[in-house]
Short mmCIF file of C-alpha atoms in Angstrom, two decimals:
data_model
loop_
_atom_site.label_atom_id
_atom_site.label_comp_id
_atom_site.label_asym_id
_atom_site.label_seq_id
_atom_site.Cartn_x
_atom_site.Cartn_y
_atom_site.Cartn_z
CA UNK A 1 -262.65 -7.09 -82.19
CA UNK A 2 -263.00 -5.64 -85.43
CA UNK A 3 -265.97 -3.68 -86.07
CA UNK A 4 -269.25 -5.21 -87.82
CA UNK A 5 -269.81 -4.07 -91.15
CA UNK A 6 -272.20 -1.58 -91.31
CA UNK A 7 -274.93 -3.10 -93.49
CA UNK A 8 -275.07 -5.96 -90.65
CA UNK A 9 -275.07 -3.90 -87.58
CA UNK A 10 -278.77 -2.97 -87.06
CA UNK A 11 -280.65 -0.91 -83.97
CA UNK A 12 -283.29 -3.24 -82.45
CA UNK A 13 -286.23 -0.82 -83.44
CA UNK A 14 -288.86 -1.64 -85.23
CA UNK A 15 -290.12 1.25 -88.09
CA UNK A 16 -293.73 0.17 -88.56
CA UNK A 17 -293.75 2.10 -92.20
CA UNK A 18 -291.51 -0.58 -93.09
CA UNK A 19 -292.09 -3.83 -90.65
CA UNK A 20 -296.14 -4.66 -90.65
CA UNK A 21 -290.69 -4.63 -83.95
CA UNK A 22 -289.59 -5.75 -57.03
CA UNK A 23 -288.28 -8.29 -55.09
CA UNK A 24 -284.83 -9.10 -55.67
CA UNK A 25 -284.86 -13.22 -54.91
CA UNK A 26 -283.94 -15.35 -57.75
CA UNK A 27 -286.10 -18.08 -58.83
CA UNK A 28 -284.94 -21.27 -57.10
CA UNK A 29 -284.87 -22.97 -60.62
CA UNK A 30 -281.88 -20.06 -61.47
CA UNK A 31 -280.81 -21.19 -57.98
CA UNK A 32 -279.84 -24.99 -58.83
CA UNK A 33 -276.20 -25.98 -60.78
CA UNK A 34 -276.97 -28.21 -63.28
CA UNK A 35 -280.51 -27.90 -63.94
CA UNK A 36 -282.33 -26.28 -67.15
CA UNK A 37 -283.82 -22.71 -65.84
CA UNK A 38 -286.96 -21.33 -65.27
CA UNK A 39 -287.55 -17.96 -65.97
CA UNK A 40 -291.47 -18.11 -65.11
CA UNK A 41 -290.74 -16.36 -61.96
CA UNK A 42 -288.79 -13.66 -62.99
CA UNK A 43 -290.66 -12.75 -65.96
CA UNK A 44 -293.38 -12.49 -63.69
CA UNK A 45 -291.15 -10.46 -61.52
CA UNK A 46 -290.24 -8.16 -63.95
CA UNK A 47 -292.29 -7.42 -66.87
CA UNK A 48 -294.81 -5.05 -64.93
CA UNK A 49 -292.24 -2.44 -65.49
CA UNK A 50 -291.75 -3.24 -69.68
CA UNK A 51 -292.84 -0.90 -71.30
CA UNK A 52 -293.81 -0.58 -74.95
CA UNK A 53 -293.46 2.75 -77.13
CA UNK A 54 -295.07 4.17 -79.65
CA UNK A 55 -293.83 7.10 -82.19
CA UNK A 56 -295.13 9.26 -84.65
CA UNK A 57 -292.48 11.64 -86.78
CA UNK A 58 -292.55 12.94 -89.86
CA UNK A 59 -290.23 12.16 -93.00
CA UNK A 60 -289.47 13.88 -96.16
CA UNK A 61 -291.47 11.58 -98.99
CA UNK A 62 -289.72 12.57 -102.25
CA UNK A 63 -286.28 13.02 -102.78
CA UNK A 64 -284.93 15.20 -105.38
CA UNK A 65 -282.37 12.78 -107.56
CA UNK A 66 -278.88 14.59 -107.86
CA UNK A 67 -278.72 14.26 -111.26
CA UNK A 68 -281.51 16.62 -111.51
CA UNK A 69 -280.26 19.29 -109.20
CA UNK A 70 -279.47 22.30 -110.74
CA UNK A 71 -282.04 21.45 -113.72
CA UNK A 72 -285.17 22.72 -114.44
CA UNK A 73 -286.26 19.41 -113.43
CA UNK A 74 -285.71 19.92 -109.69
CA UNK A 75 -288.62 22.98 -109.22
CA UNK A 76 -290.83 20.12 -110.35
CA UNK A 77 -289.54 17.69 -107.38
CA UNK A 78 -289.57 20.62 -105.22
CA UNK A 79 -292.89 21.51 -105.22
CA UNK A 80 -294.20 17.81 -104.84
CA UNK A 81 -292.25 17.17 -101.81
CA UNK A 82 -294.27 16.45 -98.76
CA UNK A 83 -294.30 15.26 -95.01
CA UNK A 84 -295.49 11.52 -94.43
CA UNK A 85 -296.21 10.44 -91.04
CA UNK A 86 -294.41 7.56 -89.72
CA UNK A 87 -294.83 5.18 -86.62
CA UNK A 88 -292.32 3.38 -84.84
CA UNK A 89 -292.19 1.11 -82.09
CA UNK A 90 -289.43 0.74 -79.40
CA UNK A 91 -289.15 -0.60 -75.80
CA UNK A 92 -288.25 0.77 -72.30
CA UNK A 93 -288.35 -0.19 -68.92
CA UNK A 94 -289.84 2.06 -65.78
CA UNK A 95 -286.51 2.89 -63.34
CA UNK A 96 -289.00 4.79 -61.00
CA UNK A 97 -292.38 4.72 -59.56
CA UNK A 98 -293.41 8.25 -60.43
CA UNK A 99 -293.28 7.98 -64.25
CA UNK A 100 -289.67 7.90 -65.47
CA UNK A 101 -289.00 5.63 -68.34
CA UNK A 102 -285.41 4.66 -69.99
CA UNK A 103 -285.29 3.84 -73.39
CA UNK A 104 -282.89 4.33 -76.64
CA UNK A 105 -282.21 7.55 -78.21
CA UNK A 106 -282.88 5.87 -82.10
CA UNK A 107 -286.46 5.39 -80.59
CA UNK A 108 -287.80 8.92 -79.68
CA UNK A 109 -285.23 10.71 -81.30
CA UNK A 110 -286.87 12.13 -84.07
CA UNK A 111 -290.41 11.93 -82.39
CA UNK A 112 -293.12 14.18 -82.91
CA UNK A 113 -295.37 12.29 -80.68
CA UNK A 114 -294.51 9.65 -77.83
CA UNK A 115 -296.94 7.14 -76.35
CA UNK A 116 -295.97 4.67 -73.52
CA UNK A 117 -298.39 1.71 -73.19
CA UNK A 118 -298.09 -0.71 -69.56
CA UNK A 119 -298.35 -4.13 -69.84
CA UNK A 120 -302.01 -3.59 -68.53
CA UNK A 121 -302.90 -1.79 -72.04
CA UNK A 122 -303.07 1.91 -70.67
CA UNK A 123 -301.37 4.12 -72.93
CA UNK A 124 -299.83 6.95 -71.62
CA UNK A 125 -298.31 10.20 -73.55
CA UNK A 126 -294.79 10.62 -72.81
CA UNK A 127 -293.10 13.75 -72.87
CA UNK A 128 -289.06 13.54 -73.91
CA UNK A 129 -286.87 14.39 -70.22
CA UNK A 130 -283.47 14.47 -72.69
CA UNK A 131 -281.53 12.61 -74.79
CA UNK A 132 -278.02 11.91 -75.13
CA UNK A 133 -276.87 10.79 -78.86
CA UNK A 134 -273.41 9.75 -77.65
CA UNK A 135 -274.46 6.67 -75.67
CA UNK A 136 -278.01 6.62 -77.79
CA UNK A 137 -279.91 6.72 -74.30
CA UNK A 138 -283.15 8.92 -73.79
CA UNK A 139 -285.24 9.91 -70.50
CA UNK A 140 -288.68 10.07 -70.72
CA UNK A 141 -291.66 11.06 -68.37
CA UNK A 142 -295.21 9.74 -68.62
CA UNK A 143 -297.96 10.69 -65.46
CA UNK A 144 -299.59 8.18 -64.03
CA UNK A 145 -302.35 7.80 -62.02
CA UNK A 146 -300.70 5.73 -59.40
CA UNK A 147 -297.21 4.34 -58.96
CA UNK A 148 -295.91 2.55 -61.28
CA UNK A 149 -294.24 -0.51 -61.29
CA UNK A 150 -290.58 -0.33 -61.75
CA UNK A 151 -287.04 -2.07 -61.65
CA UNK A 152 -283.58 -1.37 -60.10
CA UNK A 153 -280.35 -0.73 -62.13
CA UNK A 154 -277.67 -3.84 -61.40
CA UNK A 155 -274.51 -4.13 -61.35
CA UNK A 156 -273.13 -4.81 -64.75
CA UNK A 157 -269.03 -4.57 -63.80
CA UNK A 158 -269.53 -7.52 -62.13
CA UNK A 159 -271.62 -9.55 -65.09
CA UNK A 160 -269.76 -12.77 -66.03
CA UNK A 161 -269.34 -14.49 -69.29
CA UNK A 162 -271.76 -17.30 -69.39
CA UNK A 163 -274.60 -16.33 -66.82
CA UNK A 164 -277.99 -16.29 -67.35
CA UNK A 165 -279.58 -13.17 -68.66
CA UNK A 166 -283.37 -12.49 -69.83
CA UNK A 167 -284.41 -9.61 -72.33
CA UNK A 168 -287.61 -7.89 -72.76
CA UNK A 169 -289.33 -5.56 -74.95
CA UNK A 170 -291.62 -5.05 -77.83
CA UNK A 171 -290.20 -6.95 -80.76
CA UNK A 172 -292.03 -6.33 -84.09
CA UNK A 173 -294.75 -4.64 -82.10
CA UNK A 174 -295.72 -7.52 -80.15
CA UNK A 175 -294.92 -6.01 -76.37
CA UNK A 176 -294.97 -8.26 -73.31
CA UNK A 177 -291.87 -10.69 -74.69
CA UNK A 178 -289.05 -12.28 -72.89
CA UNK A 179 -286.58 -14.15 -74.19
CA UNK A 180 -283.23 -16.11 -72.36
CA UNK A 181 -279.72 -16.39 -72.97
CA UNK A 182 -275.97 -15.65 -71.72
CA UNK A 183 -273.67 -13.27 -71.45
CA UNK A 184 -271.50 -13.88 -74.37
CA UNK A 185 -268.83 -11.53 -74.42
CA UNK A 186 -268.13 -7.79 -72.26
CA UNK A 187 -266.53 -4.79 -73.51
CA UNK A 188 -267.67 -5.10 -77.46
CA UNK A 189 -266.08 -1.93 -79.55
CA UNK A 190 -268.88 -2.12 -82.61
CA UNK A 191 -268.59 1.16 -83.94
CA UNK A 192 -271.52 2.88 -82.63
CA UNK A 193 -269.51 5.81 -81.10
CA UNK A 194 -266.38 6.67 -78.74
CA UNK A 195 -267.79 5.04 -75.57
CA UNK A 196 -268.50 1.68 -76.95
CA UNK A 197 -268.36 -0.64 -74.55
CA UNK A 198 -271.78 -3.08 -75.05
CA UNK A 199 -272.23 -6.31 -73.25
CA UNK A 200 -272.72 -9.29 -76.18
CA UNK A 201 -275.95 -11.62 -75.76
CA UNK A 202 -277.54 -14.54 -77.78
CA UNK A 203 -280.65 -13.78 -75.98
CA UNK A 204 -283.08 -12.79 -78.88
CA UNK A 205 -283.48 -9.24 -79.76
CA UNK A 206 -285.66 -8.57 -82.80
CA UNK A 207 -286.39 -4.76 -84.53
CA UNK A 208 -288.49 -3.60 -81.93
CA UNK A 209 -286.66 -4.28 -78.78
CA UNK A 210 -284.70 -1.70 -78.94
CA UNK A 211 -284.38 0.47 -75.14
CA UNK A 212 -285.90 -2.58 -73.55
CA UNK A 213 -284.04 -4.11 -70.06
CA UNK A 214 -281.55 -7.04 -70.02
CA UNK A 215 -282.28 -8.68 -66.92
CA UNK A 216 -279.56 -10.61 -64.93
CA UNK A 217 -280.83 -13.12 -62.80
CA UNK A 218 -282.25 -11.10 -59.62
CA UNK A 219 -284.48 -9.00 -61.64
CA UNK A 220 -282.09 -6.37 -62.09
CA UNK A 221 -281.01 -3.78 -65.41
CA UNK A 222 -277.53 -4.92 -66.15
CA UNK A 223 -278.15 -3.75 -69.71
CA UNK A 224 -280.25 -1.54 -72.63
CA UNK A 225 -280.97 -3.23 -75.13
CA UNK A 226 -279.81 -1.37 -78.19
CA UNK A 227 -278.10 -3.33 -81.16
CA UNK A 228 -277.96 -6.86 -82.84
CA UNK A 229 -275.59 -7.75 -85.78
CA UNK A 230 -278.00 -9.72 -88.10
CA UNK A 231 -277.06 -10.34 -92.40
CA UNK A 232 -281.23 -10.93 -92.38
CA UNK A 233 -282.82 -8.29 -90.68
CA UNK A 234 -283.51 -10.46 -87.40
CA UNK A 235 -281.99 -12.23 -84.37
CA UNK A 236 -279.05 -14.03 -85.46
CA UNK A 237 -278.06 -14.47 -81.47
CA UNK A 238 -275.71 -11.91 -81.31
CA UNK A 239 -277.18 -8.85 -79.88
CA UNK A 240 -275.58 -5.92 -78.05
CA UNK A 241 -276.61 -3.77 -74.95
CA UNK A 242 -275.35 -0.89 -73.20
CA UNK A 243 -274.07 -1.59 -69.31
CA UNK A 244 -276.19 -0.32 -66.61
CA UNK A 245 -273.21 1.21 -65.09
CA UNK A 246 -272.70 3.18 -68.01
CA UNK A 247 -276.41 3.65 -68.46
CA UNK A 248 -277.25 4.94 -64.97
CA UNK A 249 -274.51 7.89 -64.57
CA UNK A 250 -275.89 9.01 -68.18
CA UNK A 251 -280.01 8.59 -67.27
CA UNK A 252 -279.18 10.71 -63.84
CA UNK A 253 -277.85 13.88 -65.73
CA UNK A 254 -280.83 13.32 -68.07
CA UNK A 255 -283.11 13.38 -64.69
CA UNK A 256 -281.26 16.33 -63.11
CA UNK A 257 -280.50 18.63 -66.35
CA UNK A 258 -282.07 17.48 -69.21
CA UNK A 259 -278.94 16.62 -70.93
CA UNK A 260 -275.62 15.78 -69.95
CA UNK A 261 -271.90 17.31 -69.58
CA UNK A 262 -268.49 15.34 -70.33
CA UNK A 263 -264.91 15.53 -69.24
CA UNK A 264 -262.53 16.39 -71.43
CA UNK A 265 -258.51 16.95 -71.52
CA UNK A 266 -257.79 17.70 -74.31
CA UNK A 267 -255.67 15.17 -75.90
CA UNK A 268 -255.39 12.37 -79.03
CA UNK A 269 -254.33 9.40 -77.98
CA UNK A 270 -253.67 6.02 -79.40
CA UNK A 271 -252.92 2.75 -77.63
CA UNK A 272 -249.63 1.26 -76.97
CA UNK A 273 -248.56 -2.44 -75.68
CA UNK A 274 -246.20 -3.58 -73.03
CA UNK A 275 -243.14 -3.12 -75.28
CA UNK A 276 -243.66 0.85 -75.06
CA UNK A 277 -243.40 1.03 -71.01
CA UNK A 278 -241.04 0.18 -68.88
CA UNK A 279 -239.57 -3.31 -68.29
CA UNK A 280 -243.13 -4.13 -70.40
CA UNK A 281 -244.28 -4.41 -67.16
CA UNK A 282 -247.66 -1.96 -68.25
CA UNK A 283 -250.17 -0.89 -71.51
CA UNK A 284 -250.99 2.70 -71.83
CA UNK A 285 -252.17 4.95 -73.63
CA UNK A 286 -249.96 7.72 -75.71
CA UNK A 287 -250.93 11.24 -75.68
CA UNK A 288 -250.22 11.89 -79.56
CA UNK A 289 -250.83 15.63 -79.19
CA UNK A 290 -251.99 17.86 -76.60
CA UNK A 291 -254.76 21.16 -77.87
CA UNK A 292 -253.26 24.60 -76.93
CA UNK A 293 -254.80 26.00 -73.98
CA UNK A 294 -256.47 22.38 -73.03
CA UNK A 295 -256.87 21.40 -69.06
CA UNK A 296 -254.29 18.90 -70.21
CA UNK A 297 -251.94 21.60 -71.66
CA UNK A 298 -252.65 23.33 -68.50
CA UNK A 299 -251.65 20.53 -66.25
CA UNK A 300 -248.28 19.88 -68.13
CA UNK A 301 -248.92 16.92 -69.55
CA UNK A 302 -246.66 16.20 -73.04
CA UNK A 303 -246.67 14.86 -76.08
CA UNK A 304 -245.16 11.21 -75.96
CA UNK A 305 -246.65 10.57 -72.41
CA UNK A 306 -248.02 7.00 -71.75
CA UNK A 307 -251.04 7.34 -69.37
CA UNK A 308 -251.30 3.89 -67.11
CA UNK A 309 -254.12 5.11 -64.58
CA UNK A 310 -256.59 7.52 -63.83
CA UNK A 311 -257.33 8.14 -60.33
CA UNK A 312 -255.34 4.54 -59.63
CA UNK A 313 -257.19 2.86 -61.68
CA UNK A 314 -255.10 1.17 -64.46
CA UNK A 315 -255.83 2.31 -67.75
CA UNK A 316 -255.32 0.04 -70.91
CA UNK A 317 -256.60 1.58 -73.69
CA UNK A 318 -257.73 4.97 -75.40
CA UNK A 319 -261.42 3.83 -75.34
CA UNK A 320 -261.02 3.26 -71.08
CA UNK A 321 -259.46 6.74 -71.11
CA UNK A 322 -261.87 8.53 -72.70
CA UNK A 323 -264.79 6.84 -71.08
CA UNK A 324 -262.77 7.91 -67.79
CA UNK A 325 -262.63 11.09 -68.10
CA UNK A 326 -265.80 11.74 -69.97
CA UNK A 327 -267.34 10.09 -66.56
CA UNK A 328 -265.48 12.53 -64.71
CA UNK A 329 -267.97 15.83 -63.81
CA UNK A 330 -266.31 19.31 -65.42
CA UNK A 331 -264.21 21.20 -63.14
CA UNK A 332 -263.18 18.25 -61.10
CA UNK A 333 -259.63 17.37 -60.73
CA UNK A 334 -258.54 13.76 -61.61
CA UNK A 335 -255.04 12.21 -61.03
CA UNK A 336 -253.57 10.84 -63.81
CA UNK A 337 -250.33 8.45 -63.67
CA UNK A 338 -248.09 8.29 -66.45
CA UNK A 339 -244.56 7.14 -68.13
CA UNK A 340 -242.36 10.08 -69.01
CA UNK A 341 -238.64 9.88 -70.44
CA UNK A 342 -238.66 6.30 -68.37
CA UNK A 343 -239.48 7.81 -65.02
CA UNK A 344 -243.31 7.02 -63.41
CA UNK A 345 -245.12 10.45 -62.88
CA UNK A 346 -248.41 11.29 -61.41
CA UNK A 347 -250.28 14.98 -62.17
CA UNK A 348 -253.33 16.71 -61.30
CA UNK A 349 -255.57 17.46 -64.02
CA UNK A 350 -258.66 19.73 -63.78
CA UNK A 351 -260.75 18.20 -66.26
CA UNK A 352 -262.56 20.73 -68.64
CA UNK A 353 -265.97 20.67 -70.50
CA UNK A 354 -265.92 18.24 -73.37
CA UNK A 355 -267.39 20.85 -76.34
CA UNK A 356 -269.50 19.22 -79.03
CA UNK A 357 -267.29 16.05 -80.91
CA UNK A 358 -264.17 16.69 -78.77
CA UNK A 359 -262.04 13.88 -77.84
#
């Protein structure tokens, strides 16, 4: 799919300097073919564990024009900048009892100050566990006085086009909202970064909503909630969250380490179609260039290879590839099966330590 255009493609989070944003038994409504759905239950079910957030940062509040750098003109803009305090307002969901709260990077980013309110109205200062700009995912940590409620991770490799899904968050600052819809699409590429890979909705997500859950049916995360493409500014029923299964590898490192630690081989790749393999019997990927000294140069692997699999697990394009091996822990070797000179070949790669904007 081509990419949005960038003036469309909005984070759900609502800047409030500029916006005045378990059990695990379905309902028996959700239950029934062929009759309108109830969420009543499962918002019930769930929304003990939605979270709102609140941010404080600071921005810059005059900018000096360029046409005035370099002119005696720009001490005088100099010495009048300032620091404004801003609020914000995001969402996140509790993943366990003891205080640990999953929300978008975009949110808390920036924060100088982070407050968590419950659904109850106690507000909570949350301190910032780690965040990982790359999938736009955050950690955080609040203390409570008691356990908190909280919700499981799902599933979402095995989400299906068309089933019911329910969103919550904080949209335009008013916390405690659900809204419904379906899975409209898997797999969206919308430009966000190399490991795009959101799950599409038309279940309402305003500015605001931003790091709040996408239930599936059970009660469980299948997605954040992170994006919506929107000409206005609001829901135009095509919003976009990040998989659980992506999420949940990404929110453990953030747990265990603060921050997190790719794969990497080493490689540019591009994709290729059947008519590049074989008998067009497979897609790949091409290995355009291999970086001196890279685990892949290590490993042998060429210029003009087709990868087809990692670890047996077909690979179809560049995107899959790098998401595979960034998923694959540093110093671990992988097994990667490729097309060489018309012959099927199958090496042993050591994956490396992805540095900062490697591929």
């Amino acid at each position: 799919m081509p990419a949005a255009p960038r003036r469309s493609l909005l984070f759900a989070f609502a800047g409030l300097a500029v916006l005045p944003a378990c059990g695990l038994v379905p309902s028996a409504a959700l239950a029934q073919r062929g009759t309108v759905p109830d969420f009543a239950d499962l918002a019930e079910q769930v929304l003990p564990a939605v979270v709102n957030i609140a941010v404080l940062s600071e921005q810059t509040t005059t900018q000096i024009p360029p046409e005035l750098r370099g002119t005696p003109f720009e001490r005088y803009f100099r010495e009048r900048r300032g620091r404004q305090q801003v609020q914000g307002a995001g969402s996140g969901f509790v993943i366990d009892p003891a205080g640990y709260v999953v929300t978008n990077n975009h949110v808390v980013g920036n924060a100088a100050r982070v407050v968590v309110s419950l659904q109850d109205g106690t507000e909570l200062p949350a301190r910032v566990v780690g965040t990982d700009e790359l999938t736009d995912l955050a950690l955080l940590r609040v203390e409570p006085r008691g356990a908190l409620a909280a919700v499981p991770w799902g599933n979402s490799g095995s989400v299906r086009v068309g089933q019911w899904v329910l969103a919550a968050g904080n949209p335009f600052g008013l916390g405690g909202t659900v809204t419904s819809g379906i899975v409209s699409a898997r797999g969206r590429e919308i430009g966000a970064g190399p490991f795009d890979d959101f799950i599409q909705t038309d279940a309402a997500i305003n500015p605001g909503n931003s790091g709040g859950p996408l239930f599936n049916a059970v009660g469980e995360v299948i997605g954040i909630n992170t994006a919506i493409y929107s000409p206005s500014g609001a829901s135009a029923g095509i919003g976009f969250a990040t998989p659980s299964d992506l999420a949940r590898g990404v929110i453990e490192q953030l747990r265990r380490d603060g921050r997190v630690e790719r794969g990497w081989l080493g490689v540019a790749v591009q994709d290729v179609g059947e008519e590049a393999t074989p008998g067009g019997r497979n897609r790949g990927v091409q290995i355009q260039s291999v970086e001196r000294g890279s685990p892949a140069a290590r490993a042998g692997l060429r210029q003009g290879d087709i990868v087809t699999a990692l670890n047996g697990e077909r690979v179809e394009t560049s995107r899959a590839l790098i998401r595979g091996v960034a998923g694959t822990p540093p110093g671990q070797t992988i097994r990667v099966t490729l097309q060489r000179e018309g012959r099927q070949r199958e090496m042993a790669v050591q994956v490396g330590r992805r540095p900062g904007g490697a591929g």
